[in-house]
GROMACS .gro file of C-alpha atoms in nm:
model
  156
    1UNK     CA    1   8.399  15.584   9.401
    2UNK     CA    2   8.472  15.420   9.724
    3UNK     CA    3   8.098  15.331   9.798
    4UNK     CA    4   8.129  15.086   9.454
    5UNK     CA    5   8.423  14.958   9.617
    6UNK     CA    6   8.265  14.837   9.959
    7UNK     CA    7   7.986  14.692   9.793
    8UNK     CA    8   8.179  14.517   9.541
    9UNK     CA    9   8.286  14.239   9.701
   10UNK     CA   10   8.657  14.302   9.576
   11UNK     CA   11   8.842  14.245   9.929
   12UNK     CA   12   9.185  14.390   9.972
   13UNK     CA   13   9.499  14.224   9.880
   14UNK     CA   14   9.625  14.030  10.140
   15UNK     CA   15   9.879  13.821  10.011
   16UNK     CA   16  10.167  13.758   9.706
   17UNK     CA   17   9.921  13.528   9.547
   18UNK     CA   18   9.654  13.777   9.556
   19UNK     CA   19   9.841  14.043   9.405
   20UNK     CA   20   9.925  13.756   9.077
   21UNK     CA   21   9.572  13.683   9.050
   22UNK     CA   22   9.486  14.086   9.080
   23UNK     CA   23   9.706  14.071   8.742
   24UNK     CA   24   9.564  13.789   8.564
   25UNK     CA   25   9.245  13.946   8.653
   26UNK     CA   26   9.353  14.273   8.459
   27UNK     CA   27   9.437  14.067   8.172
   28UNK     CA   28   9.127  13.920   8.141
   29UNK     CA   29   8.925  14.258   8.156
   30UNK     CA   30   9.163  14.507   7.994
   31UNK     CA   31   9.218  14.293   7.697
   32UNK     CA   32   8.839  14.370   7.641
   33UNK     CA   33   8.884  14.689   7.715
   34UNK     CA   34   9.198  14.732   7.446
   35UNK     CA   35   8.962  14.549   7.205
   36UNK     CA   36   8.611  14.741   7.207
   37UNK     CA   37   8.835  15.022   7.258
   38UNK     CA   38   8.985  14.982   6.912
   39UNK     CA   39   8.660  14.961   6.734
   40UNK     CA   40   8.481  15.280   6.861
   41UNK     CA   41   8.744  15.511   6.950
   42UNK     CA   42   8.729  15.858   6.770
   43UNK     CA   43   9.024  16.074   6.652
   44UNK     CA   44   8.990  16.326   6.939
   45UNK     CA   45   8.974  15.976   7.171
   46UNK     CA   46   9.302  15.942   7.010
   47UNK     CA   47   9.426  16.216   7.077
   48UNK     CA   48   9.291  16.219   7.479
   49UNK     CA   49   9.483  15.865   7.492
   50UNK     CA   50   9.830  16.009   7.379
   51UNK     CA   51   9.785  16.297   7.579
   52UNK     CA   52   9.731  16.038   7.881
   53UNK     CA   53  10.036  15.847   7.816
   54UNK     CA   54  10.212  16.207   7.793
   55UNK     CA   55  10.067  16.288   8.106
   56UNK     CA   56  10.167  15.939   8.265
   57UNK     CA   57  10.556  15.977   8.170
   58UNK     CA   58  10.546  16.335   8.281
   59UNK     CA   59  10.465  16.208   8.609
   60UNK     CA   60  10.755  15.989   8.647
   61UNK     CA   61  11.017  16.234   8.442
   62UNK     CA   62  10.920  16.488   8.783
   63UNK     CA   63  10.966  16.129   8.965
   64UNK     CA   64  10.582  16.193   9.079
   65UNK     CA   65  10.335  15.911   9.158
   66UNK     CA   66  10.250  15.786   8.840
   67UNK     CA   67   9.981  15.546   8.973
   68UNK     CA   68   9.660  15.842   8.990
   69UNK     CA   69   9.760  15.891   8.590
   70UNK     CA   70   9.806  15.541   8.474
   71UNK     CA   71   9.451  15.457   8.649
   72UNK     CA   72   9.346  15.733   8.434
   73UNK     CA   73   9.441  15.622   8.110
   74UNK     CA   74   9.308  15.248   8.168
   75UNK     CA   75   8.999  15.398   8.258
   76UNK     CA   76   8.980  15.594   7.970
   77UNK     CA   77   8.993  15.270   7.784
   78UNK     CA   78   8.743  15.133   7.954
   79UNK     CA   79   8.536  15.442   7.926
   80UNK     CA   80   8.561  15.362   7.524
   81UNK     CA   81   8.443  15.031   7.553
   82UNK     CA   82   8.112  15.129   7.627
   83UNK     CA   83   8.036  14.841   7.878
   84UNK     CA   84   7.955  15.012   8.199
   85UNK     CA   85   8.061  14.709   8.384
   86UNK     CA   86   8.438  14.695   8.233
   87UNK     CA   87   8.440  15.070   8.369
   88UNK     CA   88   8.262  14.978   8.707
   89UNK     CA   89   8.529  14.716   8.763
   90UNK     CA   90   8.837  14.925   8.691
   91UNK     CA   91   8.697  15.182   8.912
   92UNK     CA   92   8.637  14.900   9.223
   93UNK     CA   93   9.032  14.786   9.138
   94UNK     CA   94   9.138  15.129   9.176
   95UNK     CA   95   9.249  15.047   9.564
   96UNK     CA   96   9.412  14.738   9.441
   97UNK     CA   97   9.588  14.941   9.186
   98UNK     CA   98   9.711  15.197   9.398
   99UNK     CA   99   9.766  14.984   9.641
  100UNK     CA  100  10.050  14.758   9.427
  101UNK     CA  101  10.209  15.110   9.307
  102UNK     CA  102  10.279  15.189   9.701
  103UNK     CA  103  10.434  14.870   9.717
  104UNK     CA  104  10.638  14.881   9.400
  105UNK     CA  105  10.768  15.228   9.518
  106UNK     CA  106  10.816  15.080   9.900
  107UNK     CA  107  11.072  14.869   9.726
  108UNK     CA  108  11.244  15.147   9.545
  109UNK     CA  109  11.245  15.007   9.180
  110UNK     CA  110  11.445  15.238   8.946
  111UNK     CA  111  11.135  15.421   8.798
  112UNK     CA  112  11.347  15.616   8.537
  113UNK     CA  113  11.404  15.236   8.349
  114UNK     CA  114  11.066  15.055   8.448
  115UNK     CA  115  10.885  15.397   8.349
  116UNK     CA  116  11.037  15.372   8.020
  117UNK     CA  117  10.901  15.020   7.951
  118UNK     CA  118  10.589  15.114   8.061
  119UNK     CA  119  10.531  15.393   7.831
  120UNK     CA  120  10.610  15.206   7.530
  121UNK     CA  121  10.341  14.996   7.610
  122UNK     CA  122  10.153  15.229   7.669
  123UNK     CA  123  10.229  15.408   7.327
  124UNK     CA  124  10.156  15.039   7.137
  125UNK     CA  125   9.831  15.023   7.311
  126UNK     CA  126   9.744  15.377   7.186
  127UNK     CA  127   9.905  15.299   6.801
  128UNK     CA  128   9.691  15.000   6.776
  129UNK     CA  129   9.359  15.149   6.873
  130UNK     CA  130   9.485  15.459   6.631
  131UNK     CA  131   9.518  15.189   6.398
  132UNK     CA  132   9.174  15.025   6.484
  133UNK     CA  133   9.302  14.712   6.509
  134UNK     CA  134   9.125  14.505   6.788
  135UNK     CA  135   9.366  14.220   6.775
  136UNK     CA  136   9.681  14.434   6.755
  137UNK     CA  137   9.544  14.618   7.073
  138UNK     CA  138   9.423  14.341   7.288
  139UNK     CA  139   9.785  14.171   7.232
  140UNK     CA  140   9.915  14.518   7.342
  141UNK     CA  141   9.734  14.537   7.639
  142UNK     CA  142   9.808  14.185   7.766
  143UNK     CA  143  10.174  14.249   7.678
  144UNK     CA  144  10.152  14.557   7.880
  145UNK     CA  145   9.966  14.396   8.195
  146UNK     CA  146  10.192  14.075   8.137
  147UNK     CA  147  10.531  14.354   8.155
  148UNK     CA  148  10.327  14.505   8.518
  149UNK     CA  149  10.313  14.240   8.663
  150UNK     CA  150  10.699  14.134   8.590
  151UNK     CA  151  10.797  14.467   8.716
  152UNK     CA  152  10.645  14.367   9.032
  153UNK     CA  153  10.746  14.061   9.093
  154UNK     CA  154  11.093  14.026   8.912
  155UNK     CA  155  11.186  14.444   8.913
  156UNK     CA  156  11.229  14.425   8.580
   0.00000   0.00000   0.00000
């Protein structure tokens, strides 16, 4: 909710070195998130998650915006943490977030090959918390956050 937002404190990005630190940021959180995650999520939370990622590569096969469904299935994770404040501060990065996918697409990255990467990370996230393996999915996650932010910055 954009009222969260304002009173956050989270200012917009306003530079390259804000936009690394927006990432190492992520890490930090989402690892958590990956890691409670794996510990409490049910089979039909299972199931939700790989319908996400689904959801998240059917947006780019129709070369949609991806962005509104990846922000979905992070805050799904963070949903299944349990800690209100890992989902409060997912949902004040959502301008951030969809902020660095307008930019990504401004610079025209081949989506059919980044989208690829970024659904198998996706799917290990998902497999580990299947698993309920904390480690295995906080490892996941920062792989996955770690891969973002090199599609950003190196288009790869």
């Amino acid at each position: 909710s954009g009222s969260l937002a304002e009173q956050s404190g989270f200012g917009p990005l306003t530079s390259v070195d804000d936009i690394a630190h927006y990432f190492r940021f992520r890490r930090t959180i989402e690892a958590d998130c990956a890691e409670m995650a794996a510990c409490r999520a049910s089979l039909s939370d299972k199931t939700r998650l790989r319908d996400m990622v689904d959801e998240v590569q059917q947006c780019l096969d129709g070369n949609g915006d991806s962005v509104g469904a990846d922000i979905k299935f992070h805050t799904c994770l963070a949903e299944l943490s349990d800690s209100r404040f890992l989902l409060e501060t997912i949902d004040m990065l959502r301008p951030h977030w969809i902020f660095v996918g307008s930019f990504v697409r401004s610079l025209g990255m081949t989506r059919v090959r980044t989208g690829k990467r970024m659904t198998s990370e996706h799917q290990a996230i998902v497999e580990a918390i299947a698993a309920n393996d904390p480690l295995a999915a906080r490892k996941a996650m920062i792989k996955h956050v770690d891969g973002s932010e090199r599609r950003v910055f190196k288009g790869q």
